[in-house]
XYZ file of C-alpha atoms in Angstrom:
580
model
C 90.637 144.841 77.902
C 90.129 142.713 81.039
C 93.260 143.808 82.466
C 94.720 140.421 83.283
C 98.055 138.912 81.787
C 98.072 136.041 79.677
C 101.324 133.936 79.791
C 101.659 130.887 76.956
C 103.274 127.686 76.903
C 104.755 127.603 73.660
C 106.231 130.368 71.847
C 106.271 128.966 67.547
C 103.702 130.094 64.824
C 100.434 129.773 66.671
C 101.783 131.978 70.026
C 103.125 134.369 67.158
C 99.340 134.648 65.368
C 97.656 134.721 69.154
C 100.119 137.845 69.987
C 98.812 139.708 67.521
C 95.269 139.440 68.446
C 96.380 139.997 71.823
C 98.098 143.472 70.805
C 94.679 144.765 69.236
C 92.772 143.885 72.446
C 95.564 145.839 74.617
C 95.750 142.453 76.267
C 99.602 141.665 77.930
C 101.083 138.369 77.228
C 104.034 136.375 78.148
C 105.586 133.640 76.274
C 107.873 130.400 77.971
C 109.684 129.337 74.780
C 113.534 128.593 74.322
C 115.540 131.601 72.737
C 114.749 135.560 72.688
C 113.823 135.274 69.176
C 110.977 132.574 69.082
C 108.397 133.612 66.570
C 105.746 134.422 69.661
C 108.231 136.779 71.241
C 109.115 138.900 68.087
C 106.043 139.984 67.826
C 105.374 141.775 71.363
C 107.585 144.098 73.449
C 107.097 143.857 77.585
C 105.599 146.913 78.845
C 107.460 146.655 82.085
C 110.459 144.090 83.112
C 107.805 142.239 85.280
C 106.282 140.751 81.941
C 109.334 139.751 80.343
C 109.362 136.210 78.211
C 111.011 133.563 79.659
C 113.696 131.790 77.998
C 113.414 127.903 78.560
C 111.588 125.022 77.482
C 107.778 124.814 77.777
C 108.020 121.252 79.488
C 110.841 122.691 82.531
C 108.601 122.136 85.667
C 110.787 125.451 87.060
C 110.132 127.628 83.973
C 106.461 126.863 84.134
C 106.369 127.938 88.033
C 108.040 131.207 86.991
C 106.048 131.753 84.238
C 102.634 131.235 86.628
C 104.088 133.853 89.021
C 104.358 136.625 86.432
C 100.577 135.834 84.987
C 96.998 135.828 85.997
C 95.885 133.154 83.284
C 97.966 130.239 81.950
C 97.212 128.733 78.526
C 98.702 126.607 75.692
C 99.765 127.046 72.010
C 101.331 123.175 71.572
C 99.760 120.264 74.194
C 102.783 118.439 74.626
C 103.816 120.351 77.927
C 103.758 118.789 81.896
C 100.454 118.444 82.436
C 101.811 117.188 86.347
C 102.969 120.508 87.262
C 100.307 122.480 85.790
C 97.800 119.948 87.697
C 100.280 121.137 90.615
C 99.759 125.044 89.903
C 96.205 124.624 89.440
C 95.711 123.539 93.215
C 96.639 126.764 94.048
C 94.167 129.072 95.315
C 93.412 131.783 92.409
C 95.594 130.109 89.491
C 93.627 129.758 86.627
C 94.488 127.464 83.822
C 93.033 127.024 80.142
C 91.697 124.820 79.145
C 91.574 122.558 82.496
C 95.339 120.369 82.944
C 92.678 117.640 83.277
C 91.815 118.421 79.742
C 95.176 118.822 78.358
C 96.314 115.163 79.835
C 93.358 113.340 78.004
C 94.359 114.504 74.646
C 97.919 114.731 74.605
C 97.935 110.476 75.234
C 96.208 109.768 71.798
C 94.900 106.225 73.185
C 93.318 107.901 76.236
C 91.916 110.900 74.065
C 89.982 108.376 72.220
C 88.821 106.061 74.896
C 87.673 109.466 76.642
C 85.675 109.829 73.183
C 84.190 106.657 73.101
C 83.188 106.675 76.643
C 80.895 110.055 75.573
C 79.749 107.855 72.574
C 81.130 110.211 70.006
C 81.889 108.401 66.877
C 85.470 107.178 66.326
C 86.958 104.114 64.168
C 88.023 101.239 65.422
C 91.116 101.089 68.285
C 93.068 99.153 70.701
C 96.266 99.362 72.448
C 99.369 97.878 71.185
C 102.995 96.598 72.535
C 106.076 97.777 71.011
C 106.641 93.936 69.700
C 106.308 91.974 66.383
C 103.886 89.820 67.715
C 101.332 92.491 68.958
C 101.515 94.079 65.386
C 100.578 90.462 64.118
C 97.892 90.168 66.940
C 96.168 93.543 65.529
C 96.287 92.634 62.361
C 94.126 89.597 62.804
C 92.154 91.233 65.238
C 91.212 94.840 62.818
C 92.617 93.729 59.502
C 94.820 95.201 56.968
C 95.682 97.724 56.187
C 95.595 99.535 59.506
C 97.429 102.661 61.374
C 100.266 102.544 63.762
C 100.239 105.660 66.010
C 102.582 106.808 68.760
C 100.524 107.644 71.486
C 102.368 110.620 72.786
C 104.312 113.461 71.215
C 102.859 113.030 67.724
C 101.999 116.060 65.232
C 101.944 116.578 61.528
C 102.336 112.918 60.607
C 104.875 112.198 63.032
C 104.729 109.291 64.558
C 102.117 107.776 62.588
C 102.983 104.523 60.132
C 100.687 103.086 57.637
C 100.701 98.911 58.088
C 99.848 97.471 54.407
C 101.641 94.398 55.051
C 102.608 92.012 58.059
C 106.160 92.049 56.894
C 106.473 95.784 57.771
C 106.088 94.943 61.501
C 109.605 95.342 62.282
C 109.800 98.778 59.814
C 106.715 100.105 61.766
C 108.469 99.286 65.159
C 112.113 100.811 64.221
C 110.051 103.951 62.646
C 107.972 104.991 65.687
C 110.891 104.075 67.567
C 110.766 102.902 71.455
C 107.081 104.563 72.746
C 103.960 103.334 73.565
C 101.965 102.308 70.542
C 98.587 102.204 69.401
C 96.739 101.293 66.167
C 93.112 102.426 64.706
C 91.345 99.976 62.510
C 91.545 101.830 58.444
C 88.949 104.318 57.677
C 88.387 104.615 53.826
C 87.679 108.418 54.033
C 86.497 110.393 50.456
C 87.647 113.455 52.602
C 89.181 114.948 55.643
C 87.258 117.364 57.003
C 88.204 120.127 60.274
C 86.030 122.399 62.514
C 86.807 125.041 65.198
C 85.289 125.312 68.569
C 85.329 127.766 70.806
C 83.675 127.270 74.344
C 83.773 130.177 77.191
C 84.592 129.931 80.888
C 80.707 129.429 81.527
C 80.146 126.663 78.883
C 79.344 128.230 75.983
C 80.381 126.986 72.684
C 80.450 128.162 69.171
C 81.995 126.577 66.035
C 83.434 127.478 63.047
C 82.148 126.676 59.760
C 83.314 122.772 58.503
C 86.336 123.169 56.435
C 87.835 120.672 54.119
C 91.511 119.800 54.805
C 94.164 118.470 52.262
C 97.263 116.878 53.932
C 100.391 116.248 52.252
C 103.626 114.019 53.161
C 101.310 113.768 56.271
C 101.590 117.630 56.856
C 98.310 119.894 56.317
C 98.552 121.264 52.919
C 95.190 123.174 51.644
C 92.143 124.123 53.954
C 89.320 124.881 52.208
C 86.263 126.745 53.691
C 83.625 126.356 53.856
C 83.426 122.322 53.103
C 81.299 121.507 49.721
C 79.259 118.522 49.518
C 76.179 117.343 47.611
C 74.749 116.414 50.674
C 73.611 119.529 52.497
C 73.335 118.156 56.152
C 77.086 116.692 56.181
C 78.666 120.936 57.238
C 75.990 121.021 60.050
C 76.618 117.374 61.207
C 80.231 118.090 61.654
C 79.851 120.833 63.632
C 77.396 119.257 66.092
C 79.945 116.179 66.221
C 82.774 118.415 66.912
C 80.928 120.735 69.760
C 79.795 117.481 71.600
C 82.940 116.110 71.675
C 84.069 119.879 73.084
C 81.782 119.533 75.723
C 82.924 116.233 76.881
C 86.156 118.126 78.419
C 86.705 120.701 80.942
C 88.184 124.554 80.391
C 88.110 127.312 77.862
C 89.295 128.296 74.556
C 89.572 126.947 70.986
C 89.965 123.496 70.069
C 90.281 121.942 66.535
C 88.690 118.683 65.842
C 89.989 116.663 62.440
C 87.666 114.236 61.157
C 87.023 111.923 58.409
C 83.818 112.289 56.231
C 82.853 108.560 54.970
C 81.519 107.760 51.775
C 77.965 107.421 53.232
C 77.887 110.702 54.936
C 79.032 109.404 58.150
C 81.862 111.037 60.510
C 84.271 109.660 62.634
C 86.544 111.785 65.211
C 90.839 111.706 63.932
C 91.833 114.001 66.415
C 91.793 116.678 68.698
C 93.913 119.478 69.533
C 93.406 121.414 72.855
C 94.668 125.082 71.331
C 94.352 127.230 68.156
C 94.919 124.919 65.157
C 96.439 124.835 61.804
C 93.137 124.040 60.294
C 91.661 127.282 61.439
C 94.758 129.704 60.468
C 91.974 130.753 57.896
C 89.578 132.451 60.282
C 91.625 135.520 60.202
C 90.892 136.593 56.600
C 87.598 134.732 56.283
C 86.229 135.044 59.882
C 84.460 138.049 61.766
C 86.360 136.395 64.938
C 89.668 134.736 64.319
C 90.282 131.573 65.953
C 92.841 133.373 68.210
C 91.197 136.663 68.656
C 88.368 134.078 70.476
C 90.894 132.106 72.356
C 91.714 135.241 74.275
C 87.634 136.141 74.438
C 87.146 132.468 75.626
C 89.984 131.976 78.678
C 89.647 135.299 79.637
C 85.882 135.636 80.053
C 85.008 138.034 77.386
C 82.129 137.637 75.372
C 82.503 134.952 72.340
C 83.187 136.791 68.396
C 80.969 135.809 65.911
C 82.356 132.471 64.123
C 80.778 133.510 60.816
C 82.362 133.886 57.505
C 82.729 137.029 56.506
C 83.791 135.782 52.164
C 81.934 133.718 50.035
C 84.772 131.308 50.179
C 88.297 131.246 51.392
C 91.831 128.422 51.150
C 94.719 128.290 53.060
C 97.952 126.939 51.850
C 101.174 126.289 54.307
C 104.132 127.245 53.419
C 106.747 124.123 54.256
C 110.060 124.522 53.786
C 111.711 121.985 50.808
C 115.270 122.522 51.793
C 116.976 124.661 53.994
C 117.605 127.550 51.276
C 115.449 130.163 53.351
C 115.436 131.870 49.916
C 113.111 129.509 48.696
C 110.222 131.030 51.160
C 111.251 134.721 51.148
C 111.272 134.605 47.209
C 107.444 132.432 46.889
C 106.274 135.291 49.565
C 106.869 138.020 47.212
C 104.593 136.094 44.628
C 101.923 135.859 46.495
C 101.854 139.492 47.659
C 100.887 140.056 43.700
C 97.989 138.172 43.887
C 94.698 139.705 44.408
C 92.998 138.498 48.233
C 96.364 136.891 49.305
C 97.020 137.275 52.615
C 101.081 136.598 53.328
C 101.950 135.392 56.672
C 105.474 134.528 57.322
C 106.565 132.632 60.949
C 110.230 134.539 61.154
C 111.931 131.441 61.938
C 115.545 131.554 61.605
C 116.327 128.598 59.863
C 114.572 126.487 56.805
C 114.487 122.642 56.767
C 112.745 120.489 54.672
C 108.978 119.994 56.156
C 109.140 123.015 58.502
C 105.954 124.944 58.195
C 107.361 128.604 57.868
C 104.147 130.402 56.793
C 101.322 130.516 55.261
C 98.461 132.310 52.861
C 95.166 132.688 52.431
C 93.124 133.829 49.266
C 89.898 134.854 50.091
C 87.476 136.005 47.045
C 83.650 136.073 46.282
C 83.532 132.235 44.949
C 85.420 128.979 44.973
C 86.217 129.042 41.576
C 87.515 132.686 41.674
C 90.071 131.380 44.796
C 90.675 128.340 43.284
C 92.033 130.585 39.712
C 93.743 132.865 42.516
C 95.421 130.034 44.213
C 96.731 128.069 41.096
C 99.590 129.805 39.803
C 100.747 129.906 43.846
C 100.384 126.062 43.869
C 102.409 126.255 40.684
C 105.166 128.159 42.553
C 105.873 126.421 45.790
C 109.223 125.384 46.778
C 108.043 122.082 46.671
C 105.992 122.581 43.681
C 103.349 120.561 43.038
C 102.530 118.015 40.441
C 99.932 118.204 37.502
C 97.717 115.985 39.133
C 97.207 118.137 42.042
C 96.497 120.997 40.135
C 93.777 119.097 38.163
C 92.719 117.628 41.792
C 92.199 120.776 43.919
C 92.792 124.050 41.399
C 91.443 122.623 37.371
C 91.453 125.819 35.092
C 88.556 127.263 34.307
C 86.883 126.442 31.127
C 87.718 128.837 28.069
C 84.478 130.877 27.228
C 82.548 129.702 24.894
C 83.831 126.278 25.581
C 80.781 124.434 26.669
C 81.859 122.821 28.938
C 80.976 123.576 32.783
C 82.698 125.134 35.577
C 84.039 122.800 38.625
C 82.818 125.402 40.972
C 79.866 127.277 39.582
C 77.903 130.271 41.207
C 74.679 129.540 38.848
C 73.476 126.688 37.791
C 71.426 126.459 34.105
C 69.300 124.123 33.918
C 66.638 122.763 31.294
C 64.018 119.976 30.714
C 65.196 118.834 27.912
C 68.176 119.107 25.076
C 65.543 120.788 23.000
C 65.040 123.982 25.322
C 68.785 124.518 24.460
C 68.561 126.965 22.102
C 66.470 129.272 24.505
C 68.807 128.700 27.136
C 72.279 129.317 25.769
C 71.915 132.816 25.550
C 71.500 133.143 29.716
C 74.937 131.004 29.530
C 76.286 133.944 27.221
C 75.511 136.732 29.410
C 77.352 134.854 32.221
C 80.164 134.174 29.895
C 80.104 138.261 28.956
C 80.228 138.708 33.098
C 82.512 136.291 34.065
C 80.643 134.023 36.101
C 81.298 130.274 36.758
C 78.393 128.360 35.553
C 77.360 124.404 35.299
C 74.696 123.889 32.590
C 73.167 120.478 32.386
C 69.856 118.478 31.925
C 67.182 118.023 34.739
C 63.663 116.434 33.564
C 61.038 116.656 36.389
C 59.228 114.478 35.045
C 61.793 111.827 33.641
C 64.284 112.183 35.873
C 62.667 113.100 39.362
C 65.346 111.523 41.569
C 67.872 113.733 39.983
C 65.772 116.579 40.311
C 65.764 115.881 43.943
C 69.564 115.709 44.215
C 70.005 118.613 42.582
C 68.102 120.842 43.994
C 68.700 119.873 47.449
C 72.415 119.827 47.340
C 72.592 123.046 44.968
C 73.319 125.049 47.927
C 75.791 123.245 49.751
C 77.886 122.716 46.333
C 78.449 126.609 46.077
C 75.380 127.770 43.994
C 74.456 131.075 44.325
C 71.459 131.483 42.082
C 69.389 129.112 39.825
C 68.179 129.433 36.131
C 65.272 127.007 35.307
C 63.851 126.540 31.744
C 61.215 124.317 30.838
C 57.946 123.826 28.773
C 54.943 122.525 28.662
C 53.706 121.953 32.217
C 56.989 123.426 32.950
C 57.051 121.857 36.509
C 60.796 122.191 36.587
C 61.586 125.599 37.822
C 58.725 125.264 40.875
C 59.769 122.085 42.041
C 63.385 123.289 42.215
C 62.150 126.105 44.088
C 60.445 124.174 46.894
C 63.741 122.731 47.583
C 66.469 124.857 48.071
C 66.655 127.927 49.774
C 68.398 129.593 46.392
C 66.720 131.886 44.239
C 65.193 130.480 41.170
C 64.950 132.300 37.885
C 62.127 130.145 35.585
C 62.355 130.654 31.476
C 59.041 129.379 29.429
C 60.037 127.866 26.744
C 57.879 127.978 23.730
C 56.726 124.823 22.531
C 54.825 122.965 19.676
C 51.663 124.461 20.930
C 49.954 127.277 22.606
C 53.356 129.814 22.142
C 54.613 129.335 25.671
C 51.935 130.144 27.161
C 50.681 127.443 28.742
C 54.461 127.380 30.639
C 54.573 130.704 31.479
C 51.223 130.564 33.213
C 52.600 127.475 35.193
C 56.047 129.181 35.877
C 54.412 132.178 36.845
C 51.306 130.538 39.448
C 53.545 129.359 41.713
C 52.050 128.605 45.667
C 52.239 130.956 48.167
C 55.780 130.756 49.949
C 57.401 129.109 46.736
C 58.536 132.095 44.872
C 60.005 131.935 41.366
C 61.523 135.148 39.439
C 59.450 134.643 36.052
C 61.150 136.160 32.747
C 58.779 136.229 29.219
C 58.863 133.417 27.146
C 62.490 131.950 25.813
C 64.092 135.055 27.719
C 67.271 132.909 28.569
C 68.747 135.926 27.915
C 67.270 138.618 30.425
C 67.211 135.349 33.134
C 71.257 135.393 33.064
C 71.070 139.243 33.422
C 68.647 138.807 36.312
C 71.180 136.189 37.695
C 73.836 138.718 37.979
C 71.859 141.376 39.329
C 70.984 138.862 41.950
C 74.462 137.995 42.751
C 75.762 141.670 42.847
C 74.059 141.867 46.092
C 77.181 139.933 47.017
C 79.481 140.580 44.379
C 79.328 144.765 43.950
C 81.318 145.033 41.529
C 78.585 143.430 39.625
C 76.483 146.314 39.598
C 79.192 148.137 37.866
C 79.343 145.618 35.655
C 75.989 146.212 34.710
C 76.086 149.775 34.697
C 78.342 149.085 31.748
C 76.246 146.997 29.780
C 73.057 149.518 30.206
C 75.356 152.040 28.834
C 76.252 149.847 26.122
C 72.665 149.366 25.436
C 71.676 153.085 24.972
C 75.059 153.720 22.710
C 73.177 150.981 20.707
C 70.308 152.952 20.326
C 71.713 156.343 19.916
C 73.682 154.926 17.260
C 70.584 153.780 15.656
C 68.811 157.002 15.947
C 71.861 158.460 14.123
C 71.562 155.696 11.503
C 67.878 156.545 10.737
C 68.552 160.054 10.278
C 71.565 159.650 8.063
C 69.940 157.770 5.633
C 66.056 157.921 6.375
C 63.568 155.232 6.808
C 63.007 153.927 3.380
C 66.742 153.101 3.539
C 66.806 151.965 6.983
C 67.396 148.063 7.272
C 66.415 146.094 10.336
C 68.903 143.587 11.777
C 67.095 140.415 12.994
C-alpha cells in the first residue's frame, strides 16, 4: 500500500505472523534470519530476485548492511540485534529505522531500560546493579532483602536468565546459572497478577493501546493471556494502559511495543518489562482485535494511519503451544484437537524441530463470554503435551456449575441479586430462565440498607468483572435496584417483591420512580421470571443467537396454548381443570 519494502531483523514466529499481515496489505518484506526455511520466510515468496531473504544471522554487522541496501524501512521482530551498526546505518541520509536504534539499545540492557524508566518517573520496583561475585549477591541482599530476583542484563527472554534468590546460600547456584554476564537484581514484588498491554505509536507520535490483558506464565514461559483483564476494581484496565503509553512515549520511533507489568494487591502497577516489537502477549489481537498487533506495526513504521485497537469479542485467551519433548508428533497431533473446537484459532510456527520449552504455536478461543472460552479452552488445557495439573484447571478453567446446582458461575454474564434471603423465592425463577438459556449467572445477597459498603463494591466493579446485565429484587423501599443503577454503566432489571404489606406496591412504585438519567427496566411484582427473560433479550443484542433462542421459547409458549384450546374443546369447560 505505501509502496516501500520492509526488511526484518529476525525471521522466527513473530516475523512469520507480521508476513502475513504484510501479504494482505500488498506490502513487500524481507527477512535476515539463518536458513531458507525460517518460519518468517515460509510464509512469503520474493516478487523479484532484488527482494530475496538473506540467509545469516540477525546480529552479522555485514548481513545487516545488505539487508539495508535491498529495503526502504528497517525494523525488528527480536531486540537482541547490533544496535552499533544500525546506529551506523541510521546516519545515513534517507535510512529509516523502527523504532529509533537509540530505542532498541535502552531496552535490550535490562538495567539501563529501567533506569531510563525511572528517570521518566514511571513506576518500577526496586533495582540496583550487581557484580558477578558472592559477595555482591550478599551485599543486595542486605541492601533489598530476601527473597529477591537475579536478572541477566542482556540477552534474556522467556525466563532465561532470570534466578529467583530465596536464600543467601544460593549465591554461588545463582552465579553458575546466569553464567559469566553482567548481573542485576530487582527488589521482590508480591504481585496477585501479571498483567500485559500493547502500544502502538506512529511516525508522528501518536499512540494507541490495546486493551489490558492478564498473562499466566509457566516454567517462566508465557502460558495463558487472557483479554480483556477482570478485576473488581474498575479503574485498574484504564490505569494500565495510561502506565504503559507513558512509558511508550518516553522512547523514540514507531511501531508496537509490549509492556509486562505487575498488578499489586492494592491496585498499584509497577513496569516488568518492555519489548521494542510485536509481543507474545498480544498474539491475541488477531482473533480478538479489529487491528492486529502486527497488521499496526506495519501501519505504525510505515506511516499509515493507526487500526482501531478495539476488541472485536466479548472475551478472548491465548494458549502457547511449547514443545515437551522433541516428538514433533506431540504438537501436530494437540493441533488437530483444537481445530474441533468451536472459536479456536490454530496457529502453528513450522519449525523443523521440537525441544522441550520451544514455543511452536499457539491458539486462541474467542467466544461471547469468559466463561463460554474458559469451557472452550478446558478440555485443550487437558490435552497439552505437557498437560496440565488439576490445580490449574481449577485455577484458570473451573467447570461450570451443573444446572440446577445452586451454586454460581466463576464468570457470570448476569448477576441476580436480592435484599434479602426472603425475596428468594421470587427470584429463583429469573435464575431458571437463565439456566433454560444457558447463561452464566452469580446469584447472591446485597442489602442497601444493611450492607451499603457491599452494595458499593458491587455495583461499581460489576462491569469490570464481566457482567453484562443486572437483575435487582427488593421490597419495601426497594432502594436496591436504583442505587445499583446509579453506579454502573450496566443495565439494571428491578423485581418488586411483595411484602407483608401493601402487595408490592409500595416497591414497585419506588422501583419504577426512578430520577431522570438513572434508568431501571421495571417488571410487575415478583416477576423474577419475565426479568431473566428480559436479561436475555438484553444480551442477544450481543449474543444473536439469543434471539433465536427466544424465538423458540415464544413458540413453545403458543404450542402451550393451542394445546389448551384443544384441551377445552375435547372435554368442555365443566371438565376443564386449571393447573396452578
Amino acid at each position: 500500500m505505501s509502496g516501500k519494502v520492509v526488511g526484518v531483523l529476525g525471521g522466527g514466529q513473530l516475523g512469520r505472523m507480521l508476513a502475513a499481515s504484510a501479504a494482505l496489505l500488498n506490502v513487500d518484506i524481507v527477512f535476515l534470519d539463518v536458513g531458507e526455511n525460517s518460519p518468517a520466510k515460509q510464509i512469503v515468496s520474493p516478487r523479484s530476485p532484488l527482494l530475496a531473504h538473506i540467509d545469516g544471522s540477525f546480529v552479522d554487522p555485514e548481513k545487516i548492511k545488505a539487508l539495508a541496501s535491498k529495503v526502504d524501512i528497517l525494523t525488528v521482530e527480536i531486540e537482541h540485534v547490533d544496535t552499533n551498526i544500525l546506529e551506523e546505518i541510521q546516519s545515513v541520509p534517507g535510512a529509516v529505522i523502527h523504532p529509533s536504534p537509540s530505542t532498541v539499545k535502552t531496552i535490550q540492557d535490562k538495567l539501563i531500560q529501567k533506569q531510563h524508566l525511572q528517570s521518566h518517573q514511571c513506576p518500577v520496583s526496586e533495582f540496583l546493579c550487581v557484580e558477578s561475585n558472592v559477595t555482591s549477591i550478599h551485599e543486595t541482599a542486605e541492601k533489598i532483602g530476601l527473597p529477591f530476583m537475579l536478572k541477566s542484563r542482556t540477552l534474556a527472554y522467556d525466563g532465561r536468565g532470570n534466578f529467583v534468590v530465596r536464600n543467601i546460600a544460593q549465591a554461588e547456584e545463582a552465579i553458575s546459572a546466569l553464567g559469566n554476564r553482567p548481573l542485576y537484581a530487582e527488589k521482590w514484588v508480591p504481585f496477585v497478577k501479571e498483567i500485559a498491554v500493547m502500544v502502538v505509536r506512529s511516525t508522528t507520535g501518536e499512540v494507541r493501546s490495546y486493551p489490558a490483558v492478564e498473562t499466566v506464565h509457566k516454567d517462566n514461559i508465557c502460558h495463558l493471556v487472557f483479554a480483556p483483564l477482570r478485576s473488581r476494581d474498575p479503574h485498574i484496565a484504564i490505569r494500565a494502559q495510561s502506565v504503559a503509553e507513558a512509558a511508550v512515549k518516553t522512547f523514540q520511533g514507531a511501531g508496537v511495543f509490549g509492556v509486562e507489568m505487575f498488578l499489586m494487591e492494592d491496585g498499584s502497577i509497577y513496569i516488568n518489562e518492555i519489548a521494542p516489537r510485536p509481543h507474545n502477549s498480544g498474539h491475541y489481537t488477531i482473533e480478538a482485535c479489529e487491528t492486529s498487533q502486527y497488521e499496526n506495526h506495519l501501519r505504525a513504521i510505515l506511516s499509515l494511519p493507526l487500526g482501531s485497537t478495539s476488541l472485536k469479542v466479548s472475551s478472548a485467551a491465548m494458549l502457547n503451544i511449547i514443545g515437551a519433548s522433541s516428538n514433533m508428533a506431540e504438537v501436530t497431533n494437540f493441533a488437530s484437537e483444537c481445530i474441533k473446537t468451536d472459536g479456536c484459532a490454530v496457529h502453528l510456527y513450522g519449525k523443523s524441530e521440537c525441544r522441550k520449552g520451544r514455543k511452536m504455536g499457539h491458539v486462541t478461543v474467542v467466544g461471547n463470554s469468559d466463561s463460554e472460552v474458559r469451557s472452550r479452552l478446558r478440555p485443550l488445557l487437558k490435552a497439552l503435551p505437557s498437560g496440565s495439573t488439576e490445580q490449574e484447571l481449577a485455577l484458570y478453567v473451573p467447570e461450570t456449575p451443573a444446572q440446577g446446582s445452586g451454586f454460581s458461575h466463576k464468570y457470570p454474564l448476569v448477576g441476580v441479586i436480592m435484599g434479602s434471603d426472603s425475596d428468594l423465592p421470587v427470584m429463583l425463577p429469573a435464575a431458571r430462565i437463565l439456566d433454560r438459556f444457558k447463561i452464566p449467572y452469580e446469584l447472591t445477597i446485597v442489602s442497601a440498607h444493611r450492607t451499603p459498603d457491599r452494595l458499593v463494591e458491587y455495583a461499581r466493579s460489576a462491569s469490570s468483572r464481566g457482567l453484562r446485565t443486572i437483575i435487582a429484587g427488593a421490597g419495601g423501599a426497594a432502594h436496591l435496584p436504583g442505587m445499583v443503577a446509579a453506579m454502573t454503566a450496566l443495565p439494571v432489571i428491578g423485581v418488586p417483591v411483595k411484602g407483608s404489606s401493601l402487595d408490592g406496591v409500595d416497591s414497585l412504585h419506588s422501583i419504577v420512580q426512578m430520577p431522570r438519567g438513572i434508568p431501571v427496566a421495571t417488571v410487575a411484582i415478583n416477576g423474577g421470571m419475565n426479568a431473566g427473560l428480559l436479561a436475555v433479550r438484553i444480551l442477544g443484542a450481543g449474543i444473536p443467537h439469543l434471539f433465536a433462542d427466544i424465538d423458540v421459547y415464544l413458540r413453545g409458549l403458543e404450542s402451550e396454548v393451542v394445546a389448551k384450546v384443544e384441551k377445552l374443546k375435547e372435554v368442555g369447560w365443566e371438565k376443564y381443570e386449571v393447573k396452578r
